[in-house]
Amino acid sequence: MCKRLRSVRGMPRDTLTREQIVRTAVELLDAEGLEGLNMRALGQRLGSAATAVYWHVQNKDNLVLLATDHVWGELALPDLEAVGWRTAATAMATDLYAMFIRHPWLVQALAAHVLYGEGKARHDDHSFAVYEAAGFTGARADQAAAAVFTYVLGNAAGAAATASLTRRLTRDGAIAEEHFQAAMAEAQQIAMGYPHLRARLETPAATEYTAAADKAFEFGLHALLDGLEQQIAA
Amino acid sequence: MCKRLRSVRGMPRDTLTREQIVRTAVELLDAEGLEGLNMRALGQRLGSAATAVYWHVQNKDNLVLLATDHVWGELALPDLEAVGWRTAATAMATDLYAMFIRHPWLVQALAAHVLYGEGKARHDDHSFAVYEAAGFTGARADQAAAAVFTYVLGNAAGAAATASLTRRLTRDGAIAEEHFQAAMAEAQQIAMGYPHLRARLETPAATEYTAAADKAFEFGLHALLDGLEQQIAA
DNA sequence: CAACTTACTTGAACTAAGTACAAGTCGAGG
DNA sequence: CCTCGACTTGTACTTAGTTCAAGTAAGTTG
């Protein structure tokens, strides 16, 4: 949207930078999702031709990779000495989850490409430290960290799917809303054919379930950390 | 690849069916991944024009959705009475994980779209039954089932990314191999800048870590189920 | 200061892929 | 035999990733 400032006399020309491109790409990704990111739109937002980006970045895949690693930097690393491993672990997982919610496209990116950069390394290192502090040694600490990470990632996948749906709904308006209602009705129809799902739909406390869904992340995280704690004791 | 048989005199014309299209789409997805699926290739594999598919299926998104629900049917539902909840839960999770490994594109599809169909409903229903049998009631059973499901899904995301990489490597040959080696070297470079990651790389038992990575899924699953078991007791 | 070089930008153009559409083909029923 | 409805096809439009040759602006050198 915002055109870059034209250079003032005597100043170096105001060119694009990789940093700026990546930041703008993240903005676009947040707003439009992974399939909403395209080079022409990015160019427009940068106030330059779409193809100008290619001087700074190999290709779109590479750009997504850079964007992915960029957002990793947003994560805070709790002070392990101050709070103890379990609090630190919970904080990191919750923080990570929040980041995935802020950037739902991330999950898709992670499922599509193996990626490793500065930001992820920084996070991994601290994560590893946390589970070592918990009492896991060597490869075991790795497994524990991986378990929590994948748990968070899996939770985020659901959220990403919902985010994509919501975006479509708000973008396409009434037509999409109708489709959505129809899909919901069909889903309900299907669910009624299975005893447990049916019971869930028919319980008077149906709202209890939607409330519980919001708490599902914390619940599972808690259970997982409990389980890990138990492994240490054994 | 295989052209459909031309009709024999007097027999009904041999036309495409939704079933056949979906099955072929799954084949293609397994072989080429989500981004490798395209309508022209699908048409070719079906022995028909790419656009013929559109008579049977709304659009590509819809096709992926159908494919997704189709593979859900592959899952076995363990007999809860016979084996007890924990064994059943482990079996279901492991089976689910194996399915994700067989169909790595599934994870990407799930992260991109909210989807609900017959196959998923069937699985959800049984899963719910398992956690009710474990002692969770109502929304709690839901949360427990969701926790395990998302854990498996998160694990699968990593596998999906690796699968995509492997496919690219085998497809693009030596050029990609070089890229890959370079990326690995860079990753190692980065890791050396962080104390714990560095220690991991420098330990003489480095192979222990790769071996542990394969067992990470079981390890985390075990911990998670332990944690859930503990919740019931409380 | 002019020529040159390097660093970037641009517009045009090629390609792949999703999909609409009009026209065709085939089997069945009247 | 005619025709209707089910299905298929080829053409073509569109969007999006990417390449490339040509352009332009700062800085550098003679």
Coordinates of C-alpha atoms (C1' of nucleotides) in Angstrom, one line a residue:
Chain A
M1 CA 0.0 0.0 0.0
C2 CA 2.5 2.6 1.1
K3 CA 4.9 3.6 -1.6
R4 CA 8.5 3.8 -0.6
L5 CA 9.8 7.4 -0.3
R6 CA 11.5 8.6 -3.4
S7 CA 15.1 9.5 -2.7
V8 CA 16.0 13.0 -1.6
R9 CA 18.8 14.6 -3.5
G10 CA 22.2 13.3 -2.3
M11 CA 20.8 10.4 -0.4
P12 CA 21.4 6.9 -1.6
R13 CA 18.6 5.6 -3.7
D14 CA 15.7 4.2 -1.7
T15 CA 15.7 0.5 -2.8
L16 CA 13.9 -2.5 -1.6
T17 CA 15.5 -4.6 1.1
R18 CA 15.1 -8.2 1.9
E19 CA 14.0 -7.3 5.4
Q20 CA 11.3 -5.0 4.1
I21 CA 10.1 -7.6 1.6
V22 CA 9.9 -10.3 4.3
R23 CA 8.1 -8.0 6.7
T24 CA 5.6 -7.1 4.0
A25 CA 5.2 -10.7 3.0
V26 CA 4.3 -11.6 6.6
E27 CA 1.7 -8.8 6.7
L28 CA 0.2 -10.2 3.5
L29 CA 0.3 -13.7 4.7
D30 CA -1.4 -12.8 8.0
A31 CA -4.1 -10.9 6.1
E32 CA -4.7 -13.2 3.2
G33 CA -3.3 -16.6 4.1
L34 CA -0.8 -18.8 2.3
E35 CA -2.8 -19.1 -0.8
G36 CA -3.5 -15.3 -0.7
L37 CA 0.1 -14.4 -1.0
N38 CA 1.1 -13.7 -4.6
M39 CA 3.9 -11.8 -6.0
R40 CA 1.9 -9.2 -7.8
A41 CA 0.0 -8.3 -4.6
L42 CA 3.2 -8.2 -2.7
G43 CA 4.7 -5.9 -5.3
Q44 CA 1.8 -3.6 -5.1
R45 CA 2.0 -3.5 -1.3
L46 CA 5.7 -2.7 -1.7
G47 CA 5.1 0.0 -4.2
S48 CA 7.2 -1.7 -6.9
A49 CA 6.8 -4.1 -9.7
A50 CA 6.1 -7.7 -8.7
T51 CA 9.3 -8.9 -10.4
A52 CA 11.5 -6.5 -8.4
V53 CA 11.3 -8.9 -5.6
Y54 CA 13.2 -11.5 -7.5
W55 CA 16.3 -9.6 -7.3
H56 CA 16.3 -10.0 -3.5
V57 CA 14.7 -13.4 -3.1
Q58 CA 15.2 -16.6 -5.1
N59 CA 11.5 -17.4 -5.5
K60 CA 8.2 -17.6 -3.7
D61 CA 9.1 -20.8 -1.8
N62 CA 12.2 -19.1 -0.5
L63 CA 10.2 -16.1 0.5
V64 CA 7.8 -18.1 2.5
L65 CA 10.8 -19.8 4.2
L66 CA 12.3 -16.4 5.1
A67 CA 8.9 -15.3 6.4
T68 CA 8.6 -18.4 8.5
D69 CA 11.9 -18.0 10.1
H70 CA 11.2 -14.3 10.6
V71 CA 8.2 -14.8 12.8
W72 CA 10.1 -17.3 14.9
G73 CA 11.9 -14.3 16.3
E74 CA 8.7 -13.0 17.9
L75 CA 8.9 -15.7 20.6
A76 CA 10.0 -14.8 24.1
L77 CA 12.4 -17.2 25.8
P78 CA 11.5 -17.5 29.5
D79 CA 14.2 -17.3 32.1
L80 CA 14.7 -20.8 33.1
E81 CA 16.5 -20.1 36.4
A82 CA 13.7 -17.7 37.5
V83 CA 10.6 -19.8 36.9
G84 CA 11.5 -23.5 36.9
W85 CA 11.2 -25.9 34.0
R86 CA 7.5 -26.6 34.1
T87 CA 6.5 -23.0 34.1
A88 CA 9.0 -22.3 31.4
A89 CA 7.8 -25.2 29.3
T90 CA 4.2 -24.1 29.7
A91 CA 5.0 -20.5 28.8
M92 CA 7.0 -21.5 25.7
A93 CA 4.3 -23.8 24.5
T94 CA 1.6 -21.3 25.1
D95 CA 3.6 -18.6 23.4
L96 CA 4.3 -20.8 20.5
Y97 CA 0.6 -21.6 20.2
A98 CA -0.3 -17.9 20.2
M99 CA 2.2 -17.3 17.4
F100 CA 0.6 -20.0 15.3
I101 CA -2.7 -18.4 15.9
R102 CA -1.3 -15.0 14.8
H103 CA 0.2 -16.6 11.7
P104 CA -2.0 -19.5 10.7
W105 CA -0.2 -19.9 7.4
L106 CA 2.8 -21.0 9.3
V107 CA 1.4 -24.4 10.0
Q108 CA 0.8 -25.0 6.3
A109 CA 4.3 -23.8 5.5
L110 CA 5.8 -26.1 8.1
A111 CA 3.9 -29.1 6.8
A112 CA 5.0 -28.4 3.2
H113 CA 8.7 -27.6 3.7
V114 CA 11.4 -28.7 6.0
L115 CA 12.9 -25.5 7.2
Y116 CA 15.6 -24.5 9.5
G117 CA 16.9 -21.0 10.2
E118 CA 18.2 -18.7 12.8
G119 CA 14.9 -18.2 14.5
K120 CA 14.0 -21.8 14.8
A121 CA 17.5 -22.7 16.1
R122 CA 17.2 -20.1 18.8
H123 CA 13.9 -21.5 19.9
D124 CA 15.0 -25.1 19.7
D125 CA 18.1 -24.4 21.8
H126 CA 16.1 -22.9 24.6
S127 CA 13.5 -25.6 24.4
F128 CA 16.2 -28.2 24.7
A129 CA 17.5 -26.4 27.8
V130 CA 14.1 -26.5 29.4
Y131 CA 13.7 -30.2 29.1
E132 CA 17.3 -30.8 30.2
A133 CA 16.5 -28.8 33.3
A134 CA 13.5 -31.0 33.8
G135 CA 15.8 -34.0 34.1
F136 CA 15.8 -35.5 30.7
T137 CA 19.2 -36.2 29.3
G138 CA 20.5 -36.3 25.8
A139 CA 18.2 -37.7 23.2
R140 CA 15.4 -38.0 25.8
A141 CA 15.3 -34.2 26.1
D142 CA 15.1 -34.0 22.4
Q143 CA 12.1 -36.3 22.4
A144 CA 10.4 -34.4 25.1
A145 CA 10.8 -31.1 23.4
A146 CA 9.7 -32.7 20.1
A147 CA 6.6 -34.1 21.8
V148 CA 5.5 -30.7 23.1
F149 CA 6.3 -29.0 19.9
T150 CA 4.4 -31.4 17.7
Y151 CA 1.5 -31.2 20.1
V152 CA 1.3 -27.4 19.8
L153 CA 1.7 -27.7 16.0
G154 CA -1.1 -30.1 15.8
N155 CA -3.4 -27.9 17.8
A156 CA -2.5 -25.0 15.6
A157 CA -3.4 -27.0 12.5
G158 CA -7.0 -27.0 13.5
A159 CA -6.9 -23.3 14.3
A160 CA -5.3 -22.6 10.9
A161 CA -8.0 -24.4 9.1
T162 CA -10.6 -22.4 11.0
A163 CA -8.8 -19.2 10.2
S164 CA -8.8 -20.0 6.5
L165 CA -12.5 -20.7 6.7
T166 CA -13.2 -17.4 8.6
R167 CA -11.2 -15.5 6.0
R168 CA -13.1 -17.0 3.2
L169 CA -16.4 -16.3 5.0
T170 CA -15.6 -12.6 5.6
R171 CA -14.2 -12.1 2.1
D172 CA -16.9 -13.8 0.1
G173 CA -19.8 -12.6 2.2
A174 CA -23.3 -13.9 1.9
I175 CA -22.7 -16.6 -0.7
A176 CA -20.0 -18.2 1.3
E177 CA -22.2 -17.9 4.4
E178 CA -24.8 -20.0 2.8
H179 CA -22.3 -22.6 1.7
F180 CA -21.1 -22.7 5.3
Q181 CA -24.5 -23.2 6.8
A182 CA -25.2 -26.0 4.3
A183 CA -21.9 -27.6 5.2
M184 CA -22.7 -27.3 8.9
A185 CA -26.1 -28.8 8.4
E186 CA -24.6 -31.7 6.5
A187 CA -21.9 -32.3 9.1
Q188 CA -24.7 -32.4 11.7
Q189 CA -26.6 -34.8 9.6
I190 CA -23.6 -37.1 9.4
A191 CA -22.9 -36.9 13.1
M192 CA -26.4 -38.0 13.9
G193 CA -25.6 -41.3 12.3
Y194 CA -23.0 -42.1 15.0
P195 CA -24.1 -42.9 18.6
H196 CA -21.6 -40.9 20.5
L197 CA -21.5 -37.9 18.3
R198 CA -25.3 -37.9 18.3
A199 CA -25.4 -38.0 22.1
R200 CA -23.1 -35.0 22.2
L201 CA -25.3 -33.1 19.9
E202 CA -28.4 -33.9 21.8
T203 CA -27.2 -33.2 25.3
P204 CA -28.8 -30.1 26.8
A205 CA -25.2 -29.0 27.8
A206 CA -24.1 -28.7 24.2
T207 CA -22.6 -25.3 24.8
E208 CA -20.4 -26.9 27.4
Y209 CA -18.6 -28.6 24.5
T210 CA -17.8 -25.4 22.6
A211 CA -16.5 -23.9 25.8
A212 CA -14.4 -27.0 26.4
A213 CA -12.9 -26.8 22.9
D214 CA -11.3 -23.4 23.7
K215 CA -9.7 -25.0 26.8
A216 CA -8.6 -28.1 24.9
F217 CA -5.2 -26.8 24.3
E218 CA -4.4 -26.2 27.9
F219 CA -5.9 -29.4 29.0
G220 CA -3.9 -31.5 26.6
L221 CA -0.7 -29.6 27.3
H222 CA -1.2 -30.1 31.0
A223 CA -1.7 -33.8 30.5
L224 CA 1.3 -34.1 28.3
L225 CA 3.6 -32.3 30.7
D226 CA 2.2 -34.5 33.5
G227 CA 3.1 -37.5 31.5
L228 CA 6.6 -36.2 30.8
E229 CA 7.1 -35.5 34.5
Q230 CA 6.1 -39.0 35.3
Q231 CA 8.7 -40.3 32.8
I232 CA 11.5 -38.5 34.7
A233 CA 10.5 -40.0 38.0
A234 CA 10.6 -43.5 36.5
Chain B
M1 CA -2.3 -44.1 -17.1
C2 CA -4.8 -46.9 -17.8
K3 CA -7.4 -45.9 -20.3
R4 CA -10.9 -47.0 -19.3
L5 CA -12.2 -49.8 -21.4
R6 CA -14.4 -48.8 -24.2
S7 CA -17.9 -50.0 -23.9
V8 CA -18.9 -53.3 -25.4
R9 CA -22.0 -53.3 -27.6
G10 CA -25.1 -53.3 -25.6
M11 CA -23.5 -52.5 -22.3
P12 CA -24.0 -49.1 -20.7
R13 CA -21.3 -46.6 -21.6
D14 CA -18.2 -46.8 -19.4
T15 CA -18.2 -43.4 -17.8
L16 CA -16.1 -41.9 -15.1
T17 CA -17.4 -42.1 -11.6
R18 CA -16.8 -40.0 -8.6
E19 CA -15.4 -43.0 -6.7
Q20 CA -12.9 -43.7 -9.5
I21 CA -11.9 -40.1 -9.7
V22 CA -11.3 -39.9 -6.0
R23 CA -9.3 -43.1 -5.9
T24 CA -7.1 -41.9 -8.7
A25 CA -6.7 -38.5 -7.1
V26 CA -5.5 -40.2 -3.9
E27 CA -3.0 -42.2 -6.0
L28 CA -1.7 -39.0 -7.6
L29 CA -1.6 -37.2 -4.3
D30 CA 0.4 -40.0 -2.7
A31 CA 2.8 -40.1 -5.6
E32 CA 3.2 -36.4 -6.3
G33 CA 2.0 -34.6 -3.2
L34 CA -0.6 -31.8 -2.8
E35 CA 1.2 -29.4 -5.1
G36 CA 1.8 -32.2 -7.6
L37 CA -1.9 -32.8 -8.1
N38 CA -3.3 -31.0 -11.1
M39 CA -6.4 -31.6 -13.1
R40 CA -4.6 -32.3 -16.4
A41 CA -2.4 -34.9 -14.8
L42 CA -5.5 -36.4 -13.2
G43 CA -7.3 -36.4 -16.5
Q44 CA -4.4 -38.2 -18.1
R45 CA -4.3 -40.9 -15.4
L46 CA -8.0 -41.4 -15.9
G47 CA -7.7 -41.6 -19.6
S48 CA -10.0 -38.6 -20.2
A49 CA -9.9 -34.9 -20.7
A50 CA -9.0 -32.9 -17.6
T51 CA -12.3 -31.0 -17.8
A52 CA -14.3 -34.2 -17.7
V53 CA -13.7 -34.3 -14.0
Y54 CA -15.7 -31.2 -13.5
W55 CA -18.9 -32.9 -14.3
H56 CA -18.4 -35.1 -11.3
V57 CA -16.8 -32.8 -8.8
Q58 CA -17.3 -29.1 -8.1
N59 CA -13.7 -28.0 -8.2
K60 CA -10.2 -29.0 -7.1
D61 CA -10.7 -28.0 -3.5
N62 CA -13.8 -30.2 -3.4
L63 CA -11.8 -33.0 -4.9
V64 CA -9.1 -32.8 -2.2
L65 CA -11.9 -32.8 0.4
L66 CA -13.3 -35.9 -1.0
A67 CA -9.9 -37.5 -1.2
T68 CA -9.3 -36.6 2.4
D69 CA -12.4 -38.1 3.6
H70 CA -11.9 -41.2 1.5
V71 CA -8.6 -42.1 3.1
W72 CA -10.2 -41.9 6.6
G73 CA -12.0 -45.0 5.7
E74 CA -8.7 -46.9 5.8
L75 CA -8.5 -46.8 9.5
A76 CA -9.3 -49.8 11.6
L77 CA -11.4 -49.3 14.7
P78 CA -10.1 -51.6 17.5
D79 CA -12.6 -53.6 19.5
L80 CA -12.8 -51.6 22.7
E81 CA -14.3 -54.5 24.7
A82 CA -11.6 -56.9 23.8
V83 CA -8.5 -54.8 24.4
G84 CA -9.2 -52.1 26.9
W85 CA -9.1 -48.3 26.4
R86 CA -5.4 -47.7 26.6
T87 CA -4.5 -50.4 24.1
A88 CA -7.3 -49.2 21.8
A89 CA -6.2 -45.6 22.2
T90 CA -2.6 -46.5 21.3
A91 CA -3.7 -48.6 18.4
M92 CA -5.9 -45.8 17.0
A93 CA -3.2 -43.2 17.4
T94 CA -0.5 -45.4 15.8
D95 CA -2.8 -46.4 13.0
L96 CA -3.7 -42.7 12.4
Y97 CA -0.1 -41.8 12.4
A98 CA 0.7 -44.5 9.8
M99 CA -2.1 -43.2 7.6
F100 CA -0.6 -39.7 7.7
I101 CA 2.7 -41.2 6.7
R102 CA 1.1 -43.0 3.8
H103 CA -0.7 -39.8 2.7
P104 CA 1.5 -36.9 3.7
W105 CA -0.6 -34.4 1.7
L106 CA -3.4 -35.1 4.2
V107 CA -1.7 -32.9 6.9
Q108 CA -1.5 -30.0 4.5
A109 CA -5.1 -30.5 3.5
L110 CA -6.2 -30.5 7.1
A111 CA -4.3 -27.4 7.9
A112 CA -5.8 -25.6 4.9
H113 CA -9.5 -26.6 5.2
V114 CA -12.0 -27.4 7.8
L115 CA -13.4 -30.7 6.7
Y116 CA -16.0 -33.1 8.0
G117 CA -17.2 -36.1 6.3
E118 CA -18.4 -39.7 6.8
G119 CA -14.9 -41.1 7.3
K120 CA -13.9 -38.6 9.9
A121 CA -17.2 -38.9 11.7
R122 CA -16.7 -42.7 12.0
H123 CA -13.3 -42.2 13.4
D124 CA -14.3 -39.5 15.8
D125 CA -17.1 -41.5 17.1
H126 CA -15.0 -44.4 18.0
S127 CA -12.3 -42.2 19.4
F128 CA -14.8 -40.6 21.6
A129 CA -16.0 -44.0 22.8
V130 CA -12.4 -44.9 23.7
Y131 CA -11.9 -41.9 26.0
E132 CA -15.3 -42.4 27.6
A133 CA -14.3 -45.9 28.3
A134 CA -11.2 -44.5 29.9
G135 CA -13.3 -42.7 32.4
F136 CA -13.7 -39.2 30.9
T137 CA -17.1 -37.8 30.7
G138 CA -18.8 -35.5 28.3
A139 CA -16.6 -32.6 27.2
R140 CA -13.6 -34.1 28.9
A141 CA -13.6 -37.1 26.6
D142 CA -13.7 -34.7 23.8
Q143 CA -10.7 -32.8 25.0
A144 CA -8.8 -36.0 25.6
A145 CA -9.6 -37.3 22.1
A146 CA -8.6 -33.9 20.6
A147 CA -5.4 -33.9 22.5
V148 CA -4.3 -37.2 21.1
F149 CA -5.5 -36.4 17.7
T150 CA -3.6 -33.1 17.5
Y151 CA -0.5 -34.7 18.9
V152 CA -0.6 -37.3 16.1
L153 CA -1.3 -34.6 13.5
G154 CA 1.6 -32.4 14.7
N155 CA 3.9 -35.4 14.5
A156 CA 2.7 -36.1 11.0
A157 CA 3.4 -32.5 9.9
G158 CA 7.1 -33.1 10.4
A159 CA 6.8 -36.3 8.4
A160 CA 4.9 -34.6 5.7
A161 CA 7.6 -31.9 5.3
T162 CA 10.2 -34.6 5.1
A163 CA 8.2 -36.5 2.5
S164 CA 7.9 -33.5 0.4
L165 CA 11.6 -32.9 0.6
T166 CA 12.4 -36.5 -0.3
R167 CA 10.1 -36.4 -3.3
R168 CA 11.8 -33.2 -4.5
L169 CA 15.1 -34.9 -4.0
T170 CA 14.3 -38.0 -6.0
R171 CA 12.6 -36.0 -8.7
D172 CA 15.1 -33.3 -9.3
G173 CA 18.2 -35.5 -8.9
A174 CA 21.7 -34.3 -8.5
I175 CA 20.9 -30.5 -8.6
A176 CA 18.5 -30.8 -5.7
E177 CA 20.9 -33.1 -3.9
E178 CA 23.5 -30.3 -4.0
H179 CA 21.0 -27.8 -2.7
F180 CA 20.1 -30.1 0.1
Q181 CA 23.7 -30.7 1.1
A182 CA 24.2 -26.9 1.2
A183 CA 21.1 -26.4 3.3
M184 CA 22.2 -29.1 5.7
A185 CA 25.6 -27.5 6.0
E186 CA 24.0 -24.1 6.7
A187 CA 21.7 -25.6 9.3
Q188 CA 24.6 -27.2 11.0
Q189 CA 26.4 -23.9 10.8
I190 CA 23.5 -22.1 12.5
A191 CA 23.2 -24.8 15.1
M192 CA 26.8 -24.5 16.1
G193 CA 26.0 -21.0 17.3
Y194 CA 23.7 -22.3 20.1
P195 CA 25.2 -24.1 23.1
H196 CA 22.8 -27.0 23.5
L197 CA 22.4 -27.6 19.8
R198 CA 26.1 -27.5 19.5
A199 CA 26.6 -30.0 22.3
R200 CA 24.2 -32.3 20.6
L201 CA 26.2 -32.1 17.3
E202 CA 29.5 -32.7 19.1
T203 CA 28.5 -35.6 21.3
P204 CA 30.1 -38.9 20.2
A205 CA 26.7 -40.5 20.4
A206 CA 25.2 -38.3 17.7
T207 CA 23.6 -41.3 16.0
E208 CA 21.7 -41.9 19.2
Y209 CA 19.8 -38.8 18.4
T210 CA 18.7 -39.9 14.9
A211 CA 17.6 -43.2 16.3
A212 CA 15.7 -41.4 19.0
A213 CA 13.9 -39.3 16.5
D214 CA 12.2 -42.4 15.0
K215 CA 11.0 -43.3 18.5
A216 CA 9.9 -39.8 19.3
F217 CA 6.3 -40.5 18.3
E218 CA 5.8 -43.5 20.6
F219 CA 7.6 -41.7 23.4
G220 CA 5.4 -38.6 23.3
L221 CA 2.2 -40.7 22.8
H222 CA 3.1 -42.8 25.8
A223 CA 3.7 -39.7 27.9
L224 CA 0.5 -38.1 26.8
L225 CA -1.6 -41.1 27.6
D226 CA 0.1 -41.4 30.9
G227 CA -0.8 -37.8 31.6
L228 CA -4.4 -38.4 30.6
E229 CA -4.6 -41.5 32.8
Q230 CA -3.4 -39.3 35.7
Q231 CA -6.2 -36.8 35.0
I232 CA -8.8 -39.5 35.4
A233 CA -7.4 -40.6 38.7
A234 CA -7.6 -37.0 40.0
Chain C
dC1 C1' 32.5 16.4 -16.1
dA2 C1' 31.9 12.3 -18.9
dA3 C1' 32.2 7.6 -19.3
dC4 C1' 31.6 3.6 -17.0
dT5 C1' 30.0 0.2 -13.6
dT6 C1' 27.3 -1.7 -10.3
dA7 C1' 22.9 -2.2 -8.3
dC8 C1' 18.7 -2.4 -8.7
dT9 C1' 13.8 -1.9 -11.3
dT10 C1' 10.7 -2.5 -14.9
dG11 C1' 7.5 -4.2 -18.5
dA12 C1' 6.7 -7.6 -21.6
dA13 C1' 6.2 -12.3 -22.3
dC14 C1' 6.2 -17.3 -21.5
dT15 C1' 4.3 -21.1 -18.9
dA16 C1' 1.5 -23.9 -15.9
dA17 C1' -2.8 -24.7 -13.9
dG18 C1' -7.9 -23.9 -12.6
dT19 C1' -12.0 -23.7 -14.8
dA20 C1' -16.2 -21.9 -17.8
dC21 C1' -18.4 -22.9 -21.9
dA22 C1' -20.2 -24.4 -26.2
dA23 C1' -20.3 -28.1 -29.0
dG24 C1' -20.0 -33.0 -29.5
dT25 C1' -21.0 -38.0 -28.6
dC26 C1' -23.2 -41.9 -27.0
dG27 C1' -26.9 -44.9 -25.1
dA28 C1' -31.8 -45.4 -23.9
dG29 C1' -36.6 -44.8 -24.4
dG30 C1' -40.4 -43.4 -27.1
Chain D
dC1 C1' -35.4 -43.3 -36.3
dC2 C1' -35.5 -39.4 -33.3
dT3 C1' -34.5 -37.2 -29.5
dC4 C1' -33.3 -36.4 -24.7
dG5 C1' -30.3 -36.5 -21.1
dA6 C1' -26.0 -37.9 -19.4
dC7 C1' -21.5 -37.3 -20.0
dT8 C1' -17.0 -35.8 -22.7
dT9 C1' -14.1 -32.9 -25.2
dG10 C1' -11.5 -29.0 -27.1
dT11 C1' -11.0 -24.3 -26.9
dA12 C1' -10.1 -20.5 -24.4
dC13 C1' -9.9 -17.3 -20.6
dT14 C1' -7.7 -16.1 -16.3
dT15 C1' -4.5 -16.0 -12.6
dA16 C1' 0.0 -16.5 -10.9
dG17 C1' 5.2 -17.8 -10.9
dT18 C1' 9.0 -16.7 -13.2
dT19 C1' 12.6 -15.2 -17.0
dC20 C1' 14.8 -11.9 -19.5
dA21 C1' 16.3 -8.0 -22.0
dA22 C1' 16.3 -3.4 -21.5
dG23 C1' 16.1 0.6 -18.5
dT24 C1' 17.6 3.9 -14.8
dA25 C1' 19.9 5.8 -11.0
dA26 C1' 24.0 6.2 -7.7
dG27 C1' 28.5 5.9 -7.1
dT28 C1' 33.4 5.5 -9.3
dT29 C1' 37.1 6.4 -12.2
dG30 C1' 39.8 8.8 -15.7

